[in-house]
PDB file of C-alpha atoms and ligand atoms in Angstrom:
ATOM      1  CA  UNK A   1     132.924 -37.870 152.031  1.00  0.00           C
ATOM      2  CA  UNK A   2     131.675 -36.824 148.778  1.00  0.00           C
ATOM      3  CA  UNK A   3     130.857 -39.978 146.627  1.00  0.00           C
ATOM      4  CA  UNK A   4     133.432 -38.440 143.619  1.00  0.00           C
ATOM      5  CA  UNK A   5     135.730 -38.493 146.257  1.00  0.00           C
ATOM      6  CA  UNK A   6     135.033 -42.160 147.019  1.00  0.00           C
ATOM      7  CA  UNK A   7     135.311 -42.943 143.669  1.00  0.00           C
ATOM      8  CA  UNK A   8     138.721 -41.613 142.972  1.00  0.00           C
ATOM      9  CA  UNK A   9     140.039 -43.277 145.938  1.00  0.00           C
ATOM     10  CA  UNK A  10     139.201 -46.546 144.297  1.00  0.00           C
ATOM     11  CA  UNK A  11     140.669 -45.701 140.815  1.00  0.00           C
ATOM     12  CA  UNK A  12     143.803 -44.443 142.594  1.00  0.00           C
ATOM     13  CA  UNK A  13     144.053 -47.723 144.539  1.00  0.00           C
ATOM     14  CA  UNK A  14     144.006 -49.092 141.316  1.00  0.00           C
ATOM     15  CA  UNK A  15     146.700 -46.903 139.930  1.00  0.00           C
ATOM     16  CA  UNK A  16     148.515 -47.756 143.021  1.00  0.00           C
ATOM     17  CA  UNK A  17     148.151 -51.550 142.072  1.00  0.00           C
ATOM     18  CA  UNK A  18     149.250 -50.872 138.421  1.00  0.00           C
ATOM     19  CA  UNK A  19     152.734 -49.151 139.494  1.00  0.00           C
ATOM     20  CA  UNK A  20     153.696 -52.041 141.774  1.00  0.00           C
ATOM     21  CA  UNK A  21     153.213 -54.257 138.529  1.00  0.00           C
ATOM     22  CA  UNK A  22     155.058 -51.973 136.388  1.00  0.00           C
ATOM     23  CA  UNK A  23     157.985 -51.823 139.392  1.00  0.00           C
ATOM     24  CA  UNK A  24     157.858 -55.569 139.520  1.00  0.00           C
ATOM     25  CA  UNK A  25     158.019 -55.990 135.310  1.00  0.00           C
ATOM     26  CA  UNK A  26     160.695 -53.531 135.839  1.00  0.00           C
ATOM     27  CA  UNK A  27     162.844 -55.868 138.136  1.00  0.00           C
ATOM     28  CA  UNK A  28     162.442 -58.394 135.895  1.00  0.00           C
ATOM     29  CA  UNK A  29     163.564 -56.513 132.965  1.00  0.00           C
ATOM     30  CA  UNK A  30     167.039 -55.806 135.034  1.00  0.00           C
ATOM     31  CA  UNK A  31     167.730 -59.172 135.924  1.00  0.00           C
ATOM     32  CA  UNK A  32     167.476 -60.076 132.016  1.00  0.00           C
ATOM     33  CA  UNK A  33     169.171 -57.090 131.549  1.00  0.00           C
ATOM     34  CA  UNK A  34     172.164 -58.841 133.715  1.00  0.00           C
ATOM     35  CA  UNK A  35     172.116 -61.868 132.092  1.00  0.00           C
ATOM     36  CA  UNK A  36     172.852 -59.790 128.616  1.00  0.00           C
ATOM     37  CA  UNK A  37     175.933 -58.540 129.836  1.00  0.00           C
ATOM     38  CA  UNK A  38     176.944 -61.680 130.919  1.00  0.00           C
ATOM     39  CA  UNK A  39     176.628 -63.057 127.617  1.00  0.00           C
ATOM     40  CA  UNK A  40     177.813 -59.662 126.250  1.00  0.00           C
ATOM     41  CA  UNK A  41     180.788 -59.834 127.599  1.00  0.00           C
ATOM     42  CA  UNK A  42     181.567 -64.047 126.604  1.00  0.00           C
ATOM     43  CA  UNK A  43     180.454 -62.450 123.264  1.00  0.00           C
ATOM     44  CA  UNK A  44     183.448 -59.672 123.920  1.00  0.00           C
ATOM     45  CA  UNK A  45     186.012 -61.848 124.647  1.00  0.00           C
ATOM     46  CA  UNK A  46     185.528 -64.342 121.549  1.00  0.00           C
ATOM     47  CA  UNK A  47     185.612 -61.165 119.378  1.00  0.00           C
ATOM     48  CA  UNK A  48     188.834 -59.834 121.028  1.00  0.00           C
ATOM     49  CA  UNK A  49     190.196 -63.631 120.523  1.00  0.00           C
ATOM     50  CA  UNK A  50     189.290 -64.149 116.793  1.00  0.00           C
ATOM     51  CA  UNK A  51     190.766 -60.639 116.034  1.00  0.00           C
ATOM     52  CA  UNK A  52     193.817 -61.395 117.698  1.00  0.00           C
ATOM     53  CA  UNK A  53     194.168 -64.351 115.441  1.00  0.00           C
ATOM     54  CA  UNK A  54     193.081 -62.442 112.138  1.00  0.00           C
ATOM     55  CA  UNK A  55     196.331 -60.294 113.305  1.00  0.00           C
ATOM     56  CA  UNK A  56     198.386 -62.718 113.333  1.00  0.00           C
ATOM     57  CA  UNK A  57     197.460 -64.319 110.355  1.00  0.00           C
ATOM     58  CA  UNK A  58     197.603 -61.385 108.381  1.00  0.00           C
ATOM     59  CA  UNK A  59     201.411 -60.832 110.250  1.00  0.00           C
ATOM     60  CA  UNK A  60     201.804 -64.446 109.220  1.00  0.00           C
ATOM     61  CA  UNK A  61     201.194 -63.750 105.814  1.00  0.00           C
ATOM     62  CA  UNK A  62     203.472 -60.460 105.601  1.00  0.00           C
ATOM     63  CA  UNK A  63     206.377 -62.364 106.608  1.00  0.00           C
ATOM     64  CA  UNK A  64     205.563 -65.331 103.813  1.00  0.00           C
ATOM     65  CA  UNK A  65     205.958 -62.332 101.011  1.00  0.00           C
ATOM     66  CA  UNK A  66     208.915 -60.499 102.502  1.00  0.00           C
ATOM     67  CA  UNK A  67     210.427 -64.477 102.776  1.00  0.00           C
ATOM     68  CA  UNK A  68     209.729 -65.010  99.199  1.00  0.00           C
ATOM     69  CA  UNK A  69     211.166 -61.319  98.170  1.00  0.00           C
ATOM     70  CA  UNK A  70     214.413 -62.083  99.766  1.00  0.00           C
ATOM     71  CA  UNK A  71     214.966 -65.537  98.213  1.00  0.00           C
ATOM     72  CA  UNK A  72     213.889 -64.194  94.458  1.00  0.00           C
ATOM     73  CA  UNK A  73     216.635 -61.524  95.711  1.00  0.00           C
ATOM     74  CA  UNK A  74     219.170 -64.232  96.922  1.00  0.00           C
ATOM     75  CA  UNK A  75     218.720 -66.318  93.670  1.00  0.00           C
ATOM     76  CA  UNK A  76     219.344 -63.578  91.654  1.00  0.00           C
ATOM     77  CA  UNK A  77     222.775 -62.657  93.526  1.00  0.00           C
ATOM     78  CA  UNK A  78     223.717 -66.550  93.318  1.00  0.00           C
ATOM     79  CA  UNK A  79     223.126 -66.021  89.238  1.00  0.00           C
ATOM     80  CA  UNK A  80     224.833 -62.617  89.527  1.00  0.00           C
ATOM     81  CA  UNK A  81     227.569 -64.256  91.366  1.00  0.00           C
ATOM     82  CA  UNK A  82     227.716 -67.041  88.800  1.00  0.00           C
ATOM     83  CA  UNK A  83     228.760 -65.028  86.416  1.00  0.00           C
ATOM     84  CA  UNK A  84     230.526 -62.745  87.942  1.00  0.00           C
ATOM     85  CA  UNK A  85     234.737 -63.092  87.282  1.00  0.00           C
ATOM     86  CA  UNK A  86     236.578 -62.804  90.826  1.00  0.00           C
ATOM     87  CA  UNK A  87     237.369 -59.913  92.354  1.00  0.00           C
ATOM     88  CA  UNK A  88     235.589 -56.660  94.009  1.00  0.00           C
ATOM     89  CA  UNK A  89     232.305 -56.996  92.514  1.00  0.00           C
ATOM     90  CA  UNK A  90     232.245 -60.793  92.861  1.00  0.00           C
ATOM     91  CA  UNK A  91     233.255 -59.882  96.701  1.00  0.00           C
ATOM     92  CA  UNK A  92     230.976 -57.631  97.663  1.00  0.00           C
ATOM     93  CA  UNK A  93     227.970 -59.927  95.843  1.00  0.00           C
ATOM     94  CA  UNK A  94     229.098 -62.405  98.509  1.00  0.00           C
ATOM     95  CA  UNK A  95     229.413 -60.295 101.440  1.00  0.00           C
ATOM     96  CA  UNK A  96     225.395 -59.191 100.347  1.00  0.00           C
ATOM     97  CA  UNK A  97     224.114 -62.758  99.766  1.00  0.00           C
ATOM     98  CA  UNK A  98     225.802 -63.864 103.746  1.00  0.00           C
ATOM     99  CA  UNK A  99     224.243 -60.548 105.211  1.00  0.00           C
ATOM    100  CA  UNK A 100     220.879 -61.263 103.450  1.00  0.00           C
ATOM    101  CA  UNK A 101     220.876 -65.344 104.587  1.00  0.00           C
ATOM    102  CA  UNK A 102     221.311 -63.923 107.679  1.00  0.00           C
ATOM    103  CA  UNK A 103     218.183 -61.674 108.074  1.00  0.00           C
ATOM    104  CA  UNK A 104     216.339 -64.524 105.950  1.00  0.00           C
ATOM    105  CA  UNK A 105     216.984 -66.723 108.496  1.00  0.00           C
ATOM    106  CA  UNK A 106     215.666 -64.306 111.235  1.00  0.00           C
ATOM    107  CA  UNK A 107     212.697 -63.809 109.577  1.00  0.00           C
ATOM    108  CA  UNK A 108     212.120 -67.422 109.270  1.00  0.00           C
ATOM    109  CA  UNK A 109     212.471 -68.018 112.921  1.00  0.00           C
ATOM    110  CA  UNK A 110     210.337 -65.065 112.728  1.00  0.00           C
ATOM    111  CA  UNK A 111     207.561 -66.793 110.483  1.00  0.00           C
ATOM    112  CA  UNK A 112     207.400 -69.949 113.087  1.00  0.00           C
ATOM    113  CA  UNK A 113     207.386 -67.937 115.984  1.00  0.00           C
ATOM    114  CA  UNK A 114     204.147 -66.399 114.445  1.00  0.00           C
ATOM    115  CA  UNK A 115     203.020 -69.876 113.023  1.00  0.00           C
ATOM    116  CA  UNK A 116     203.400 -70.704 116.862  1.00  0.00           C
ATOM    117  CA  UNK A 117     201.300 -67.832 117.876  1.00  0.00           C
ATOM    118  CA  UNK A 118     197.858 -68.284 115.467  1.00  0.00           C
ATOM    119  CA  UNK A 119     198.094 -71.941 116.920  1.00  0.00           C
ATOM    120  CA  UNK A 120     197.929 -70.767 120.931  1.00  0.00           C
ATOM    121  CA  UNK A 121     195.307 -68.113 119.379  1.00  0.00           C
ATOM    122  CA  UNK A 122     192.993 -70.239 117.571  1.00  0.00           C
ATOM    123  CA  UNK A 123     192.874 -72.316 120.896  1.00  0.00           C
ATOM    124  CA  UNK A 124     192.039 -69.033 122.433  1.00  0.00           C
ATOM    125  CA  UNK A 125     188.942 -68.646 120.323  1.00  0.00           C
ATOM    126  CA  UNK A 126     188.101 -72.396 120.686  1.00  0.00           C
ATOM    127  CA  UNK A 127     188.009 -71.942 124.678  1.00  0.00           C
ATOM    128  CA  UNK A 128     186.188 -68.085 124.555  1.00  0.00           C
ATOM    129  CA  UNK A 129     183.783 -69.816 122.260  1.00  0.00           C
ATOM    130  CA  UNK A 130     183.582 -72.661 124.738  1.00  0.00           C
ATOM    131  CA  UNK A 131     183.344 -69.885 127.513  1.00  0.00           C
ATOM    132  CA  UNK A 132     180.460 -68.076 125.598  1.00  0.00           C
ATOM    133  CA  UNK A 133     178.281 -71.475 125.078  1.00  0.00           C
ATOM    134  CA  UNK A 134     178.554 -72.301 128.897  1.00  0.00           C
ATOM    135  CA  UNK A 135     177.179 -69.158 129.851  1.00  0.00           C
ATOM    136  CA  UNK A 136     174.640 -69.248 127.684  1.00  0.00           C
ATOM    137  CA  UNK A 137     173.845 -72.581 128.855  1.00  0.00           C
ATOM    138  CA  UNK A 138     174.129 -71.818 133.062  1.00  0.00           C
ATOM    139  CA  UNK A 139     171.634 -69.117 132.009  1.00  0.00           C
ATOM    140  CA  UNK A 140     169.165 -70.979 130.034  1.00  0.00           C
ATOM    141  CA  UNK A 141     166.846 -72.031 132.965  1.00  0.00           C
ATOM    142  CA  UNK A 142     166.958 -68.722 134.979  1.00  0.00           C
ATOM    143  CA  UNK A 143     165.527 -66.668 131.816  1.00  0.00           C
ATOM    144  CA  UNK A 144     162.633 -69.647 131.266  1.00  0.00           C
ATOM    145  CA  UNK A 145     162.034 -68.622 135.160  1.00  0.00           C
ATOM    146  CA  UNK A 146     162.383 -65.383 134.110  1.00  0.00           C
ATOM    147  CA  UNK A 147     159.858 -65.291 130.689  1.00  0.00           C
ATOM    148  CA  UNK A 148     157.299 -67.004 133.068  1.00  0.00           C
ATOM    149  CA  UNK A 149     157.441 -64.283 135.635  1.00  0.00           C
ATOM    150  CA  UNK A 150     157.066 -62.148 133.010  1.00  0.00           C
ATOM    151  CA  UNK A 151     154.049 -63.658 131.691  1.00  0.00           C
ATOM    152  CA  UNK A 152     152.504 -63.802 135.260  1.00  0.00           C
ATOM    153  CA  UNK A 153     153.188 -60.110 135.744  1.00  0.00           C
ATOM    154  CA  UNK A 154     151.552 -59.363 132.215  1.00  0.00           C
ATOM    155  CA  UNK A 155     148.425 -61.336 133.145  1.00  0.00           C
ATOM    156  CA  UNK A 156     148.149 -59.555 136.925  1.00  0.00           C
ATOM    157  CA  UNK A 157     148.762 -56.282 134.537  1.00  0.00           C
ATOM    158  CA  UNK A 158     145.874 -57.022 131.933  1.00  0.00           C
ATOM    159  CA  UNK A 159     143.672 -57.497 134.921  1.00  0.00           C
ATOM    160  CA  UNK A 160     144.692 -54.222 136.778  1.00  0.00           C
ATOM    161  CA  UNK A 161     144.408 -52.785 133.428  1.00  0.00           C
ATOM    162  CA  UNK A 162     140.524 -53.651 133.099  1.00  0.00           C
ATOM    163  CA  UNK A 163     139.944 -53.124 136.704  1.00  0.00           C
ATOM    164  CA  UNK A 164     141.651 -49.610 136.544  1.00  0.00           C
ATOM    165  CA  UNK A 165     139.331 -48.631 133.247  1.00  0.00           C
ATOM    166  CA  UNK A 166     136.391 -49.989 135.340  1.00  0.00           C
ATOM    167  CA  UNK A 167     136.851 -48.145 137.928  1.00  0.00           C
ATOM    168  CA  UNK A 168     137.718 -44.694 135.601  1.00  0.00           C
ATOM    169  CA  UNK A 169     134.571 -44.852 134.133  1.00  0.00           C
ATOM    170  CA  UNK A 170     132.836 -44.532 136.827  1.00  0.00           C
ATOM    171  CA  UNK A 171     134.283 -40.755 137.749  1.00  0.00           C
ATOM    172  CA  UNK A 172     133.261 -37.644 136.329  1.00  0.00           C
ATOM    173  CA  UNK A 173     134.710 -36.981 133.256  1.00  0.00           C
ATOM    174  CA  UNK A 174     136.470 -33.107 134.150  1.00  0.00           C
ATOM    175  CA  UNK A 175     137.010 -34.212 137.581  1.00  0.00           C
ATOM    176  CA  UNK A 176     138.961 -37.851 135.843  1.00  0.00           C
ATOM    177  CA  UNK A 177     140.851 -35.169 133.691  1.00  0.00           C
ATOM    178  CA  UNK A 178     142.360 -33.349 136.510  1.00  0.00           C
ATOM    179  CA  UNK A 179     142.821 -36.405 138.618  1.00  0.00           C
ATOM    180  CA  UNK A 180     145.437 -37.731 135.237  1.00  0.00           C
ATOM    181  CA  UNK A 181     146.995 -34.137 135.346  1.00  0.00           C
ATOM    182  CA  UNK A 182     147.772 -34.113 138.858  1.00  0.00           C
ATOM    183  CA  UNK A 183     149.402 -37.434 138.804  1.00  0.00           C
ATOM    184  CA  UNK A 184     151.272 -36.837 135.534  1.00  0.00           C
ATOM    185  CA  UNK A 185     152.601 -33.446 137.109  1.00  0.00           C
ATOM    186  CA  UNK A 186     153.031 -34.370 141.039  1.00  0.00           C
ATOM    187  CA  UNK A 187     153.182 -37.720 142.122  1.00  0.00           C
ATOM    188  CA  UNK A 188     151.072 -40.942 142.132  1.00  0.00           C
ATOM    189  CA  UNK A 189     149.215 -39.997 145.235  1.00  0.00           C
ATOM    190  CA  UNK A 190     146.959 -37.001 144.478  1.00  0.00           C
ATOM    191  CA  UNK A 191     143.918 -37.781 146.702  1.00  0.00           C
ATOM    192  CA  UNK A 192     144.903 -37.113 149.824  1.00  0.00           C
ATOM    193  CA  UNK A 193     143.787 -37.106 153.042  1.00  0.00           C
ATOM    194  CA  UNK A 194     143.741 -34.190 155.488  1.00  0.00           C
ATOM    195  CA  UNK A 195     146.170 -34.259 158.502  1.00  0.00           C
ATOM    196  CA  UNK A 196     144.366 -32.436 161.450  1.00  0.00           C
ATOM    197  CA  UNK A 197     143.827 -28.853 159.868  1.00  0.00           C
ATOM    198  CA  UNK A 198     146.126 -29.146 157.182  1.00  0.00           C
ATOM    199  CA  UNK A 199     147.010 -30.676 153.812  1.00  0.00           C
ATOM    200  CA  UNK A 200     147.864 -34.227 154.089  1.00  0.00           C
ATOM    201  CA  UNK A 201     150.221 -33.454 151.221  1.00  0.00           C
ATOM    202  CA  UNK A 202     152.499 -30.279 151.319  1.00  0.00           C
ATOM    203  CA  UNK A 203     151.092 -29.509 155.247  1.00  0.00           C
ATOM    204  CA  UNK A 204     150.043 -26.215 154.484  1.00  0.00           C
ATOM    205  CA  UNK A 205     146.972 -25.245 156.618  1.00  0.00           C
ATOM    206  CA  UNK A 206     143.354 -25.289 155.124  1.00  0.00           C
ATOM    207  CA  UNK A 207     141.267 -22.542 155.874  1.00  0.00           C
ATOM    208  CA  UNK A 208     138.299 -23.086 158.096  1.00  0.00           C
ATOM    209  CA  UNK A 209     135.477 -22.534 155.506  1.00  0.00           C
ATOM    210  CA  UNK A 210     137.017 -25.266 152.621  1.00  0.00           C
ATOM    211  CA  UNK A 211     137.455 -27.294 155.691  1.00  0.00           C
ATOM    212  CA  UNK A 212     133.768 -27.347 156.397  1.00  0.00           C
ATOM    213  CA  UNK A 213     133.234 -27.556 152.743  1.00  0.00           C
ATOM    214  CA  UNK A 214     135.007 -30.872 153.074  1.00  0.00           C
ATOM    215  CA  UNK A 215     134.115 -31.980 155.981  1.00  0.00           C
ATOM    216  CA  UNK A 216     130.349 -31.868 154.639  1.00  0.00           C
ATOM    217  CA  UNK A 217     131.307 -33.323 151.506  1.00  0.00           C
ATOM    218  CA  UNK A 218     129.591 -31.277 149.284  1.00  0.00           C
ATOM    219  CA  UNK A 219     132.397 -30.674 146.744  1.00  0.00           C
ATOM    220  CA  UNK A 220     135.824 -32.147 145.645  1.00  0.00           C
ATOM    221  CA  UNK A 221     138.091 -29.333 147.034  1.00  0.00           C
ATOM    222  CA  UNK A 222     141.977 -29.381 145.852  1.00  0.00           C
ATOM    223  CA  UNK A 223     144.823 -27.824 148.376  1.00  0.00           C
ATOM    224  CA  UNK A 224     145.306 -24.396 147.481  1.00  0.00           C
ATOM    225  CA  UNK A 225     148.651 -24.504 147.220  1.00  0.00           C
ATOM    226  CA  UNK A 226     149.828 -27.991 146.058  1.00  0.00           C
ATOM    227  CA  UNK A 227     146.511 -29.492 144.147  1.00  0.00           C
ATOM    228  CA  UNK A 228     145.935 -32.725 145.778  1.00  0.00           C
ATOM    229  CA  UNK A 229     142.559 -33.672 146.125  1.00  0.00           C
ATOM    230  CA  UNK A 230     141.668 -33.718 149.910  1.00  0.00           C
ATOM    231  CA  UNK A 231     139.286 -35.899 152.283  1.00  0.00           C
ATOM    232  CA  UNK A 232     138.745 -36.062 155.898  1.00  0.00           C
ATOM    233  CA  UNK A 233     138.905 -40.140 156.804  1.00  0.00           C
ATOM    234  CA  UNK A 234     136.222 -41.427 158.214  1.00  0.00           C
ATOM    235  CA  UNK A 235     136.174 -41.068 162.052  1.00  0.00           C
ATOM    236  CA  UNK A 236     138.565 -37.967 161.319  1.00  0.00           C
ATOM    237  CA  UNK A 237     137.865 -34.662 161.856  1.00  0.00           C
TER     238      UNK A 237
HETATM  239 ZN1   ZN B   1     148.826 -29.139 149.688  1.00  0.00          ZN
END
């Protein structure tokens, strides 16, 4: 095999090594990922709780200012009435003032009702809030587990990281560039060994004479058709 060869095997063993870390950092990523919808949606449903209150507060509120509008109005037909000699006007002041008493009084019932319902929604909140704290709570020790498999993976990642830059600078320089091309543009496995006659990659046949050429490792020969960098394994062919 020629010793280039050799060489890239190594650094691609140790690219190999790196994207099982990265896979591994990326697991734990999506289980934190889980836990932040979890929370995300406790977080949801105080929000949806407190805004149902703000409603019907604000609700609340409009009924204490139509209340107070129809008792100025009331008042002032109990004046009106007051001074008012009998007869038609005088009787249609009092037909207005029962009609009115009677609407006031609905939207009285109307204002407890609504009293009634920012109560049972401010409990709401209270247990969402509750709701949101236990979660965060059940979750606490899984994302300590979590941060310290994190900090494992890191470490084995620094490591691969050295080892891989180790082992790079060891390769040829134009033959390191086209290994980094290859894998950016195919797949992580670019040095590839041959199967039988043919490329170990996209099984297209190699021609006898680049066979040879391998064979006797003299140079770093690529697959004519798909790039990989091909090697016969030792005790092969
Ligand atoms: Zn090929």
């Amino acid at each position: 095999m020629h010793p280039d060869v050799v060489k890239l095997l190594d650094l691609q063993s140790k690219d190999l090594d790196l994207l099982e870390i990265d896979t591994r950092l990326a697991d734990v990523a999506d289980e934190e990922a889980e836990l932040d919808r979890a929370v995300e949606g406790a977080e949801h449903t105080v929000s949806a709780a407190a805004q149902a209150v703000a409603d019907a507060v604000q609700r609340r509120a409009e009924l204490e200012v139509k209340i107070e509008t129809y008792r100025v109005q009331q008042e002032r037909r109990r004046q009106a009435i007051e001074i008012t000699h009998p007869g038609k006007r005088a009787a249609t002041l009092m037909a207005e003032l029962d009609l009115a008493r009677s609407v006031l009084a609905q939207e009285e019932s109307e204002w407890i009702r609504m009293a009634d319902r920012v109560t049972t929604l401010e409990q709401e909140v209270t247990e969402a809030e509750a709701g949101l704290e236990a979660v965060r709570e059940q979750q606490a020790p899984e994302r300590i587990q979590l941060k310290e498999r994190e900090a494992d993976i890191q470490r084995d990642r620094d490591a691969a990281l050295k080892a891989r830059a180790e082992s790079a600078a060891l390769v040829d320089k134009r033959l390191l560039t086209r290994y980094d091309r290859l894998r950016r543009n195919r797949s992580p496995r670019v040095v590839v060994p041959m199967n039988g006659s043919a490329c170990g990659s996209c099984f297209t046949a190699v021609p006898l004479h680049r066979r040879s050429l391998i064979k006797g490792g003299a140079v770093v020969e690529g697959c004519e058709v798909c790039g990989v960098i091909l090697y016969i394994p030792e005790g092969g062919e």
